[in-house]
Coordinates of C-alpha atoms in Angstrom, one line a residue:
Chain A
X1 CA -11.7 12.6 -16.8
X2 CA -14.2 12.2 -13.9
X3 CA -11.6 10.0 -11.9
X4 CA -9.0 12.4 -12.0
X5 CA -11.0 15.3 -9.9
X6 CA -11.8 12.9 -7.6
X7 CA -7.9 13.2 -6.4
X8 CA -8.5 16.8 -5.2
X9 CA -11.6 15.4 -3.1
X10 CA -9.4 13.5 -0.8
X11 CA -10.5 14.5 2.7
X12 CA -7.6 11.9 4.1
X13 CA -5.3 14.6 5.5
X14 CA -7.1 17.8 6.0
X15 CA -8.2 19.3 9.1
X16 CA -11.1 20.9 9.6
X17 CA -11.8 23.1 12.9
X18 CA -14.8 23.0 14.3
X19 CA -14.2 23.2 17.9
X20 CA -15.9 20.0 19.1
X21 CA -15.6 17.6 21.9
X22 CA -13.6 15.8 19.9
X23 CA -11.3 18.3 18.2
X24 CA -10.9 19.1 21.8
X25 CA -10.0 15.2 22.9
X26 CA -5.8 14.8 23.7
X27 CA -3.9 13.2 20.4
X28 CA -2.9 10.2 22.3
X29 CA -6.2 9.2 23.8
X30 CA -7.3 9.3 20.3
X31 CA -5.0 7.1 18.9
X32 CA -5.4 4.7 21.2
X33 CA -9.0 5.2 21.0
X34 CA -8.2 4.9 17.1
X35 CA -6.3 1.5 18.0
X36 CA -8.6 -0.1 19.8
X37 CA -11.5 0.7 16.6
X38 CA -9.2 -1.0 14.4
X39 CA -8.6 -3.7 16.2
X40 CA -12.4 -4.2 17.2
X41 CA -13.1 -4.1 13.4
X42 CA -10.8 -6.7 12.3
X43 CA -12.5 -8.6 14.8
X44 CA -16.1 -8.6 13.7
X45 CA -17.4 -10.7 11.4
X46 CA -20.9 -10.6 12.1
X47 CA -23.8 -8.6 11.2
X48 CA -24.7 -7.5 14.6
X49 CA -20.8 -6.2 15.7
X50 CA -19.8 -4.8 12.4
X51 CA -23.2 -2.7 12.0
X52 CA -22.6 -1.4 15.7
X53 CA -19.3 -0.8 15.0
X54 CA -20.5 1.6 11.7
X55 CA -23.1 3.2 13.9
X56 CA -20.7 4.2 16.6
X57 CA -18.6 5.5 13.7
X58 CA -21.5 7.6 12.6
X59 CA -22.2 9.0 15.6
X60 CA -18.6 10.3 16.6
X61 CA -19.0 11.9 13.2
X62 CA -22.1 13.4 14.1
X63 CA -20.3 14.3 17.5
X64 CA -17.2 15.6 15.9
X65 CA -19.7 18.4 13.8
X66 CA -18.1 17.5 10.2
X67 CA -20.6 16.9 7.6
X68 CA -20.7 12.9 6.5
X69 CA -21.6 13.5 2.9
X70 CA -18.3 15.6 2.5
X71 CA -16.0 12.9 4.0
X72 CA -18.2 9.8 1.6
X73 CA -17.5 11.4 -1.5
X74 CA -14.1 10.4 -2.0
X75 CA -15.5 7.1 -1.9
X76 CA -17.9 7.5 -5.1
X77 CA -15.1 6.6 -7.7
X78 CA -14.5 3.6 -5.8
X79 CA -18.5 2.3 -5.9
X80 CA -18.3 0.9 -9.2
X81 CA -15.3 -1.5 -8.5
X82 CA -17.1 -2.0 -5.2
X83 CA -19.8 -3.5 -6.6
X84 CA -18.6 -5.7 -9.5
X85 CA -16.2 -7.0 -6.2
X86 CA -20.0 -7.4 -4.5
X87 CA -21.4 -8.9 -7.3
X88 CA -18.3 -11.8 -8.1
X89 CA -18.2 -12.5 -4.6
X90 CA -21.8 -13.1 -4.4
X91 CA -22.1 -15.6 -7.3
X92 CA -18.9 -17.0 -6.6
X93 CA -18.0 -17.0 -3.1
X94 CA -16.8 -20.7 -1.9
X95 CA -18.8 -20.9 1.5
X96 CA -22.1 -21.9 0.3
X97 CA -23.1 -26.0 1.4
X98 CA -26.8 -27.0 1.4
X99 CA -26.9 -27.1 5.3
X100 CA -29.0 -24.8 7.6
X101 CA -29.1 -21.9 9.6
X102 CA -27.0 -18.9 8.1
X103 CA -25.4 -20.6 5.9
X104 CA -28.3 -22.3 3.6
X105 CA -28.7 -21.8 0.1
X106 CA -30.9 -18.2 -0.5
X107 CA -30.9 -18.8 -4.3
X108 CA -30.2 -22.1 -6.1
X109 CA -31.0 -21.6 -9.4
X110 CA -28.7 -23.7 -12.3
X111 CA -24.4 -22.5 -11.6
X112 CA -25.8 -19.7 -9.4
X113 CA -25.5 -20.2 -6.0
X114 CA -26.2 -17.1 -3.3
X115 CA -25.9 -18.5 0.3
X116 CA -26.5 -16.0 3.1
X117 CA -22.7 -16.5 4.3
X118 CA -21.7 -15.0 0.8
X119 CA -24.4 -11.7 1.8
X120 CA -23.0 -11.3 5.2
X121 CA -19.6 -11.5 3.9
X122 CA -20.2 -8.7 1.6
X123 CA -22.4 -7.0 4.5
X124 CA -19.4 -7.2 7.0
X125 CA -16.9 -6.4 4.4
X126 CA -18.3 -3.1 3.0
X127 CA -19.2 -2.4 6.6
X128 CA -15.9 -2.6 8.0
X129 CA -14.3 -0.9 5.2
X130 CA -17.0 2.3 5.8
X131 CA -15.6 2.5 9.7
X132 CA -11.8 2.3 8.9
X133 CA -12.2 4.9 6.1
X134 CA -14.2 7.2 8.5
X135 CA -12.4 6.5 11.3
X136 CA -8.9 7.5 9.4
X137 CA -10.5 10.5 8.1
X138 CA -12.2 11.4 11.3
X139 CA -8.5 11.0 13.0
X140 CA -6.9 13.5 10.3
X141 CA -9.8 16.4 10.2
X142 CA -10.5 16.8 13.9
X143 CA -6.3 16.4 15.0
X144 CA -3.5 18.8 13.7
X145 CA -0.9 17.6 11.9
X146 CA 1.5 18.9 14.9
X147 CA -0.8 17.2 17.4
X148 CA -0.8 14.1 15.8
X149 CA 2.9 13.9 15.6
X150 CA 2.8 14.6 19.4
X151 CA 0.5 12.2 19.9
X152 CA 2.2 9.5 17.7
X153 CA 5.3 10.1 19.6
X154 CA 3.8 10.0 22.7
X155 CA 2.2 6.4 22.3
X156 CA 5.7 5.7 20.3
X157 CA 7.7 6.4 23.9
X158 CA 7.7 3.2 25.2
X159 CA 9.7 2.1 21.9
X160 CA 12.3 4.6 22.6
X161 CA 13.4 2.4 25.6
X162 CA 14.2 -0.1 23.0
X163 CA 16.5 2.3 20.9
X164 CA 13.7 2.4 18.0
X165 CA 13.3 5.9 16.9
X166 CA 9.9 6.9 18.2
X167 CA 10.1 10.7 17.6
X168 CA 11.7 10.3 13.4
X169 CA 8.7 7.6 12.8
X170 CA 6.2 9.7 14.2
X171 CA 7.8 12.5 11.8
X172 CA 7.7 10.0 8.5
X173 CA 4.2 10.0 9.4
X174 CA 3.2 13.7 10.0
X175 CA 5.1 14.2 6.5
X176 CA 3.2 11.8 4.7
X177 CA -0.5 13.1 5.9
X178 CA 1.0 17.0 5.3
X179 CA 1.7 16.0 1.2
X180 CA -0.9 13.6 0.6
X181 CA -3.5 16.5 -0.6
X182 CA -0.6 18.0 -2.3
X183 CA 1.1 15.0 -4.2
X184 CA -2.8 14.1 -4.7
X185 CA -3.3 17.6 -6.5
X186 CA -0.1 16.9 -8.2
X187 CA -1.4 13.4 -9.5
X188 CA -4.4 15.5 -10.8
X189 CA -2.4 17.4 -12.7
X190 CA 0.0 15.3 -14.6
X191 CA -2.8 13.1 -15.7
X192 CA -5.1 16.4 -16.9
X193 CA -1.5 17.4 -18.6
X194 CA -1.4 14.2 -20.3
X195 CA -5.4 13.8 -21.2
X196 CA -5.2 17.2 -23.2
X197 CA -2.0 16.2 -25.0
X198 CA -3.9 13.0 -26.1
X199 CA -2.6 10.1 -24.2
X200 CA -5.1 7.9 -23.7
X201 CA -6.7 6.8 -20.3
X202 CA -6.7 3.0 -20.5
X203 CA -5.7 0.5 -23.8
X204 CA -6.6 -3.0 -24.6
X205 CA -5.0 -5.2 -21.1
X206 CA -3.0 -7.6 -23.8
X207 CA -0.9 -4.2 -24.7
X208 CA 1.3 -5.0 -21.0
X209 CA 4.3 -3.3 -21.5
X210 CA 2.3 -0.4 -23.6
X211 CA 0.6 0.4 -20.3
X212 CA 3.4 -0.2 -18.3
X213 CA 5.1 2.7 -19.7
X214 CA 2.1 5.0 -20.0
X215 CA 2.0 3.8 -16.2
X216 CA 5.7 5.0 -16.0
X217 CA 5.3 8.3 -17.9
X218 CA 2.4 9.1 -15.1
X219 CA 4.5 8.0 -12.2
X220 CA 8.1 9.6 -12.8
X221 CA 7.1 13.1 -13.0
X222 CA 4.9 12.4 -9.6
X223 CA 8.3 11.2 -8.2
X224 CA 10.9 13.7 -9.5
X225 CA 8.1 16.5 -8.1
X226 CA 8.2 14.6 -5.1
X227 CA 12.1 15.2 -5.1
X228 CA 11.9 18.3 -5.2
X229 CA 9.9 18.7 -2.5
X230 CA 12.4 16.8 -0.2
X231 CA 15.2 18.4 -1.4
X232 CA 13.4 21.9 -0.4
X233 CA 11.7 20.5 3.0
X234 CA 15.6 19.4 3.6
X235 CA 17.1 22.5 3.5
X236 CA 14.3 24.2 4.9
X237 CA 15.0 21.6 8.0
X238 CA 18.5 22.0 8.5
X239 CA 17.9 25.8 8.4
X240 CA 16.0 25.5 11.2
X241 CA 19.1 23.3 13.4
X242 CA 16.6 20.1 13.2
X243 CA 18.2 17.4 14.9
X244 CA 16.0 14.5 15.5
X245 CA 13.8 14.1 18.6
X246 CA 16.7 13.5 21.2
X247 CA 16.7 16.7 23.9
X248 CA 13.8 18.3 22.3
X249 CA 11.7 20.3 24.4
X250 CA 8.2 21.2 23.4
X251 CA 6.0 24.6 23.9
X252 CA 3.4 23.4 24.4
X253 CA 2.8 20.3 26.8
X254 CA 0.0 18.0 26.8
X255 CA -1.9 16.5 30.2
X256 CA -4.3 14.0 30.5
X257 CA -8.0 14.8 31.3
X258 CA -11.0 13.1 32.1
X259 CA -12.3 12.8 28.6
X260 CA -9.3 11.6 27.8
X261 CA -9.4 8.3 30.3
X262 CA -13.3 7.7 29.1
X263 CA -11.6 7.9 25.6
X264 CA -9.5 5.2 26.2
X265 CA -11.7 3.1 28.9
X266 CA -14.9 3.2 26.2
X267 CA -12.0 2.7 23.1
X268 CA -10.8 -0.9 25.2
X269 CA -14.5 -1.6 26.2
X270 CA -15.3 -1.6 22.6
X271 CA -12.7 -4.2 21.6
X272 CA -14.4 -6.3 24.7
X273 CA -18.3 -5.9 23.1
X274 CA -17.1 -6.9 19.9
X275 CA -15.0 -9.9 21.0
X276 CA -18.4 -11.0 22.5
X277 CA -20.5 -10.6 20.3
X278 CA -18.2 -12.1 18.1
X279 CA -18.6 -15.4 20.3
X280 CA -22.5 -15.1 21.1
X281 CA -25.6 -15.8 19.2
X282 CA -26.6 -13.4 17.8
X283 CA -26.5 -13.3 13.5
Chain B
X1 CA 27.5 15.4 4.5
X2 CA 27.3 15.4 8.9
X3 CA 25.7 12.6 10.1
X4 CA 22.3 14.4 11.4
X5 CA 21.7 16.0 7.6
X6 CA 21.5 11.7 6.7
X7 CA 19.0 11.6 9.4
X8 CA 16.9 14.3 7.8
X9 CA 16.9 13.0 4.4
X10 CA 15.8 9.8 5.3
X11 CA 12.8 11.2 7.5
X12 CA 12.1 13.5 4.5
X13 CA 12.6 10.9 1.8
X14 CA 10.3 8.3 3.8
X15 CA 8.0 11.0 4.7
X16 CA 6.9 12.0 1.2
X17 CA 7.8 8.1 -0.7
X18 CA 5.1 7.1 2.2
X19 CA 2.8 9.8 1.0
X20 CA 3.0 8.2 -2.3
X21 CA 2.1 4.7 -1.5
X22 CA -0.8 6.0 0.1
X23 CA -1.9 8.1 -2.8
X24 CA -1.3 4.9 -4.9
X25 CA -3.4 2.7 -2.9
X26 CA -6.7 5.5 -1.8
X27 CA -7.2 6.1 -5.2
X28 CA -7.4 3.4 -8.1
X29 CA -4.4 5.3 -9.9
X30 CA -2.1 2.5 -9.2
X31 CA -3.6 -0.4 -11.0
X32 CA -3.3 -1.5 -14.4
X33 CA -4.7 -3.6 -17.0
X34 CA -2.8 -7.0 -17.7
X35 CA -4.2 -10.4 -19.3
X36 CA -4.5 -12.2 -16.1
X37 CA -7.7 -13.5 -14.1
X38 CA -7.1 -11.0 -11.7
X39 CA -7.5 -8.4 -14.2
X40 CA -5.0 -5.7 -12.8
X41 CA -1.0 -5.4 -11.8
X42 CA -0.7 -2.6 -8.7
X43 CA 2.4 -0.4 -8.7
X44 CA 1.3 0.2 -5.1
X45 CA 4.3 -1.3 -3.7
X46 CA 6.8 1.1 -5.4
X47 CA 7.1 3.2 -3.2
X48 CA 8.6 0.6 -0.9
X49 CA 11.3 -0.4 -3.4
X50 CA 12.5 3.1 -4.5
X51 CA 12.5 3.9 -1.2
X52 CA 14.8 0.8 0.1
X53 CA 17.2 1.3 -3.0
X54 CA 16.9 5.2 -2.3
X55 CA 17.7 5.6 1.5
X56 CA 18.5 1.5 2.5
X57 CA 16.5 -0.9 4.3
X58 CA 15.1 0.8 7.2
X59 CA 13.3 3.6 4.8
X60 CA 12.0 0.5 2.7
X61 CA 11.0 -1.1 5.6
X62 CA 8.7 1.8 7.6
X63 CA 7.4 2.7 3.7
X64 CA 6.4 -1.0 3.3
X65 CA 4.3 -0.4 6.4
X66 CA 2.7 2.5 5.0
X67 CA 1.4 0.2 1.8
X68 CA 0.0 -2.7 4.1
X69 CA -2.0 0.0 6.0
X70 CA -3.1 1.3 2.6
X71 CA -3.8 -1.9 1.6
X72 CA -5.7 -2.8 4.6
X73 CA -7.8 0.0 4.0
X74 CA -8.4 -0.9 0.4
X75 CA -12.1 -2.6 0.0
X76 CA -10.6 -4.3 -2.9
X77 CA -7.8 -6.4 -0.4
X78 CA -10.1 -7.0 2.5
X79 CA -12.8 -8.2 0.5
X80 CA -10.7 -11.4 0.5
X81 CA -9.2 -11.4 3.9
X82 CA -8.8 -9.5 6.8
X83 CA -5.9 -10.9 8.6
X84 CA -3.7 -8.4 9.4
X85 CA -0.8 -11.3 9.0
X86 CA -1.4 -11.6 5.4
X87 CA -2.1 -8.2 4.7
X88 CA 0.5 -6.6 7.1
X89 CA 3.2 -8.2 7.9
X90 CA 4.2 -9.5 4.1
X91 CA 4.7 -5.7 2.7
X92 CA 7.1 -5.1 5.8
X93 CA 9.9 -7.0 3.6
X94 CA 9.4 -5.6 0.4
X95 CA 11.3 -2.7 1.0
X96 CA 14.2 -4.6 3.2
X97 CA 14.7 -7.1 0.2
X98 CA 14.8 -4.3 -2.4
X99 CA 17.1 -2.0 -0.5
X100 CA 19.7 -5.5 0.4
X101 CA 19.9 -6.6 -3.2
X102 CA 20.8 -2.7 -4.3
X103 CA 23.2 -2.6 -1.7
X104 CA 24.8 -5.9 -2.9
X105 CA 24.8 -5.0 -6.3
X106 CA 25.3 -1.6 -6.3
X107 CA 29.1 -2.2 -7.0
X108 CA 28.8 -4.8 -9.5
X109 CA 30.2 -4.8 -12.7
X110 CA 28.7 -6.5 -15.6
X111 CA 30.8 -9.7 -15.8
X112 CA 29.7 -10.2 -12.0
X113 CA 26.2 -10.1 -13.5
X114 CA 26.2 -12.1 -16.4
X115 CA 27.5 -14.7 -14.2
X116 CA 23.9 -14.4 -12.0
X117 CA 22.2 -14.7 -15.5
X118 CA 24.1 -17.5 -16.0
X119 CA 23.5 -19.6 -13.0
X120 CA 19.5 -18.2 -12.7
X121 CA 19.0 -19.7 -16.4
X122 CA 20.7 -23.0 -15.3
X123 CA 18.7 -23.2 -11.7
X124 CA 15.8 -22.7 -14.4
X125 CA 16.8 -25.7 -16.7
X126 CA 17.8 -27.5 -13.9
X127 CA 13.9 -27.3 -12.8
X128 CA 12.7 -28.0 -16.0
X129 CA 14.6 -31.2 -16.0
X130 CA 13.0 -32.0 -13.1
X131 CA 9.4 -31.2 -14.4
X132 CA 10.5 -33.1 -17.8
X133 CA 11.4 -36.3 -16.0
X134 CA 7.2 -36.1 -15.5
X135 CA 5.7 -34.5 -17.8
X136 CA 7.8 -34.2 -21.0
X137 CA 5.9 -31.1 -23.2
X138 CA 6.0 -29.2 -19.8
X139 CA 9.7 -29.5 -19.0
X140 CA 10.0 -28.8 -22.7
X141 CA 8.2 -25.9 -22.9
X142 CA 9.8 -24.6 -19.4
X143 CA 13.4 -25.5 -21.2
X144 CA 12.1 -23.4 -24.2
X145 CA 10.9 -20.4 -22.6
X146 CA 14.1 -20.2 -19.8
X147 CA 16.1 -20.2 -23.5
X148 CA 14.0 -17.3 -24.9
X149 CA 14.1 -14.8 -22.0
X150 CA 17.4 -15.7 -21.4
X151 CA 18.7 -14.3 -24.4
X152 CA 16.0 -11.5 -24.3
X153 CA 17.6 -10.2 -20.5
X154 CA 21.0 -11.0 -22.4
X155 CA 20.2 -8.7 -25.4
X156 CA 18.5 -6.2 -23.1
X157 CA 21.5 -6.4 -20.6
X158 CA 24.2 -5.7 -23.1
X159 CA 23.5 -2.5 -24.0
X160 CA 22.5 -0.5 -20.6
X161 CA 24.7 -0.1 -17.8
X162 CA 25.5 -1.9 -15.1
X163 CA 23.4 0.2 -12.5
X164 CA 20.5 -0.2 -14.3
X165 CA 20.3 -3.6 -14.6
X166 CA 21.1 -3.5 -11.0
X167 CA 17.9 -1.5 -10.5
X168 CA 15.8 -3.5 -12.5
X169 CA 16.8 -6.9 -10.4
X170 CA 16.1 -4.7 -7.0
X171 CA 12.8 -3.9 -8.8
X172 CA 12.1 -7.4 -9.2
X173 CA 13.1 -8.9 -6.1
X174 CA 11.2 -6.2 -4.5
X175 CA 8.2 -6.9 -6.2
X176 CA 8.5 -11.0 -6.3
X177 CA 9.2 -10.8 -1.9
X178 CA 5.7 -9.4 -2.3
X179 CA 4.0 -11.5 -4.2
X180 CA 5.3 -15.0 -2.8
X181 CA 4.8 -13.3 1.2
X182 CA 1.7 -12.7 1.0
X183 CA 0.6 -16.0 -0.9
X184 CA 2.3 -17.8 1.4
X185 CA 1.0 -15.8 4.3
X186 CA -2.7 -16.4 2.8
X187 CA -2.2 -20.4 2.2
X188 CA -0.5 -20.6 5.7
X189 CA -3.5 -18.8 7.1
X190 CA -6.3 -20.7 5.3
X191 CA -7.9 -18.0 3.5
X192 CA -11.0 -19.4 2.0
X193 CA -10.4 -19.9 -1.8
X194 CA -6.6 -19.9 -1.8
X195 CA -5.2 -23.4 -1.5
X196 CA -1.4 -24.0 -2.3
X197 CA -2.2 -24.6 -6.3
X198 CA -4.5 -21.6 -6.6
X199 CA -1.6 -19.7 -5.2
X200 CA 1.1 -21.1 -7.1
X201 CA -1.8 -20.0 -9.9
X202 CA -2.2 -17.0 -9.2
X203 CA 1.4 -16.2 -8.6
X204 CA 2.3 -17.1 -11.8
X205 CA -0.2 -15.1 -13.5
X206 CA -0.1 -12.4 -11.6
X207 CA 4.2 -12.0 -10.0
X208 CA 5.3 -11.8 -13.5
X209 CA 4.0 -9.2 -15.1
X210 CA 4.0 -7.1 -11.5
X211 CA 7.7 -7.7 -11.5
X212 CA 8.0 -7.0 -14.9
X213 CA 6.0 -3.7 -14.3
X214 CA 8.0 -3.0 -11.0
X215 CA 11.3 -3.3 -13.1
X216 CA 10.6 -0.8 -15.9
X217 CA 9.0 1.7 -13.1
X218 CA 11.8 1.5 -10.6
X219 CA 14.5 1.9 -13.8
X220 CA 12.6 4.9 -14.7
X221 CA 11.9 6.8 -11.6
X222 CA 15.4 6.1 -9.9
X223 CA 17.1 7.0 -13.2
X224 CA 15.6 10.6 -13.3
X225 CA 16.2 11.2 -9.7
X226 CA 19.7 10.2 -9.8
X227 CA 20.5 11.6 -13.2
X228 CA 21.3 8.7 -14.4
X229 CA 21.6 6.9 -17.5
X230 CA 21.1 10.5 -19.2
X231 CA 23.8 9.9 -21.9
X232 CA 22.1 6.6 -23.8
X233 CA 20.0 7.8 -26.5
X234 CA 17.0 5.9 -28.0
X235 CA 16.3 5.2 -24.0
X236 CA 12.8 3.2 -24.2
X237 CA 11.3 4.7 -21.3

């Protein structure tokens, strides 16, 4: 039962006003901002550029005023897998050879061999996964959902040039953060439903098409509620004369400031640092 | 229905099918046990199918790029790799392929489909010919088991309507574009530990029962959306 209340923890999606520098940062600076993380993260593989990475991520955190422990503890259903995954790759991981430097043998002890590739593997790994999880979720509590479709759209104009529809993706998205809590609540309470009528959580893994439907029985009524929703958020929609984003006008117009530039010019100087340090000497 | 009303539908329908896939992936919902090394089958890539049977290829295609984005955030996927080719760029298609099979098949009767059972189970022997010419007990065995689920899909087929074994082949497609992408994507890249066997392995063990999985979910979800298939009784789902 613990792993269904984790659901309603999702922080992914919910915005939280507190006012900062941050909050206060225009939508498409932080995308681009958000862009450049990701791509400076796929980038590092080493200890030195992935722990930097984590510690700038820590400190917009700080800088954004949310509270750290909230946004990790939609992780802690996760840690378990996380660490079996730790643990195979450690014992098991294919880089170890008997040369020097990083990559020598820490343990050699009978079939178990530890090297200290497999260790920064894991290292980099679990670090890199930490940034893009707070990274998303810093995005999503410090930007309204409004915002960020402006800001989607905006960095999505240049595509309109090329007849793809910039303004309908940038909706799809905006949609999809707005019912994520709600579908996630949803989840939570189908699968309570079904624990108190007595259907079990997991059977034996050689009873496949067993779980498959148990698997179906949990995801059908997540879809059909899912339906419904459409089917309301349509009407609601065409109520309103929605028309797609050709001619729209907007209320409130956004313009660039100098926090916004730095945004972007620290955002691409990251990516820079990273590709270094990615080619220097450092561990 | 005016043209702009389709526009909102699909925007809706992608909007909250995306939601999904990213619910699916966050949390550990979406995986389940099967007999295989890898331990669990994902439903994670769903989403992408009902959504390119649902509202056609495009829908399929931007909620395919809502899974790879889930799935690059997943510790469980990166642990492996981190190319964003591998992880990315395969999930675009699942969707597309779903959504142009359904389209294709959608006005199929079931002559036009026995016919495709036909010439799959002889593509199958054909193979196994091949693979007897080699080894014999393999080619055998192949021969044997092409017989056995051919009859099984032939049983099953006979008494369920046409649609639905149209959904279940989208299902399947859907969830086999997946699986061979992003193996191929992974031996074409050099992923450490995944040479061209390992893959052929793994999909093996691992794109069956997903596409088995994917089959019975699509049938089931897309049925009780579209109301259909309401009037069988003793329905196994």
């Amino acid at each position: 039962m613990a792993n269904y209340e984790a659901l309603r923890h999702l922080t992914i999606g919910q915005y939280i006003p507190t006012g900062s520098l941050i909050h206060r940062l225009d939508p498409r600076a932080k995308l681009v901002a958000l862009g450049c993380f990701i791509v400076a993260s796929v980038l590092a593989g080493k200890y030195a550029n992935a722990l930097l990475l984590l510690l700038l991520t820590v400190a917009l955190v700080k800088l954004s005023r949310l509270h750290l422990r909230s946004m990790l503890a939609t992780l802690t259903p996760v840690i378990p897998i996380l660490l079996v995954m730790a643990l195979l790759q450690l014992i098991f991981y294919g880089g170890a050879s008997r040369s020097g430097g990083l990559n020598r043998l820490l343990v050699d002890w009978g079939p178990l061999h530890i090297s200290g590739e497999s260790v920064r593997v894991i290292v980099v790994t679990w670090a890199r996964f930490a940034t893009l999880f707070l990274l998303v979720t810093l995005l999503t509590s410090t930007t309204t959902a409004s915002a960020l479709t402006r800001g989607l759209e905006g960095v999505l104009r240049p595509l309109t040039r090329l007849r793809l529809p910039g303004h309908e993706i940038a909706m799809v998205g905006t949609i999809a953060l707005r019912f994520l809590p709600i579908l996630g609540e949803q989840l939570e309470a189908i699968l309570q439903a079904q624990a108190s009528r007595g259907v079990s959580e997991t059977s034996s893994r050689w009873r496949f098409l067993d779980n498959a439907r148990r698997m179906a029985r949990m995801v059908v009524p997540l879809f059909v509620d899912a339906y419904h929703r459409a089917e309301e958020l349509i009407l609601a929609m065409q109520a309103r004369c929605y028309h797609g984003g050709k001619g729209r006008t907007y209320l409130v117009s956004f313009t660039y400031r100098f926090s916004d530039y730095l945004a972007v010019a620290l955002g691409a100087l990251l990516v820079i640092l990273v590709g270094v340090l990615q080619y220097s000497a450092l561990p | 229905m005016k043209p702009s009303d389709r526009g909102i539908r699909r925007v809706v329908t992608a909007g909250l099918l995306l939601a999904i896939t990213l619910l699916l992936t966050f949390t550990n919902v979406a995986f389940i046990p099967v007999p295989t090394p890898a331990g669990s089958a994902t439903i994670g890539h769903i989403p992408a199918i009902i959504g390119g049977i649902l509202e056609g290829p495009l829908v399929g295609l931007i909620v395919g790029l809502g899974f790879g984005f889930g799935c690059f955030m997943n510790p469980l996927v990166t642990a492996v790799t981190n190319d964003p080719l591998v992880i990315w760029l395969p999930r675009l298609f699942i969707g597309v392929a779903a959504g142009l099979v359904f389209m294709l098949l959608r006005r199929a009767n079931k002559r036009v489909l026995a016919v495709m059972l036909v010439l799959l189970a002889l593509l199958v022997l054909y193979y196994s010919y091949q693979v007897g010419g080699k080894i014999l007990w393999l080619g055998l065995l192949i021969a044997f088991l092409t017989g056995i689920g051919a009859l099984a899909l032939y049983n099953w087929a006979r008494g369920e309507e046409a649609i639905i074994i149209s959904l279940a082949i989208a299902g399947v497609v859907g969830s086999l574009t997946n699986t061979v992408l992003v193996l191929s994507a992974a031996v074409w890249r050099k992923v450490p530990g995944i040479g061209p066997e390992v893959a052929l392995g793994v999909g093996l063990t691992q794109g069956i029962p997903e596409a088995i999985l994917s089959a019975i979910v699509v049938v089931a979800v897309v049925s009780a959306l579209r109301q259909i298939g309401k009037r069988r009784r003793g329905s196994r789902l």
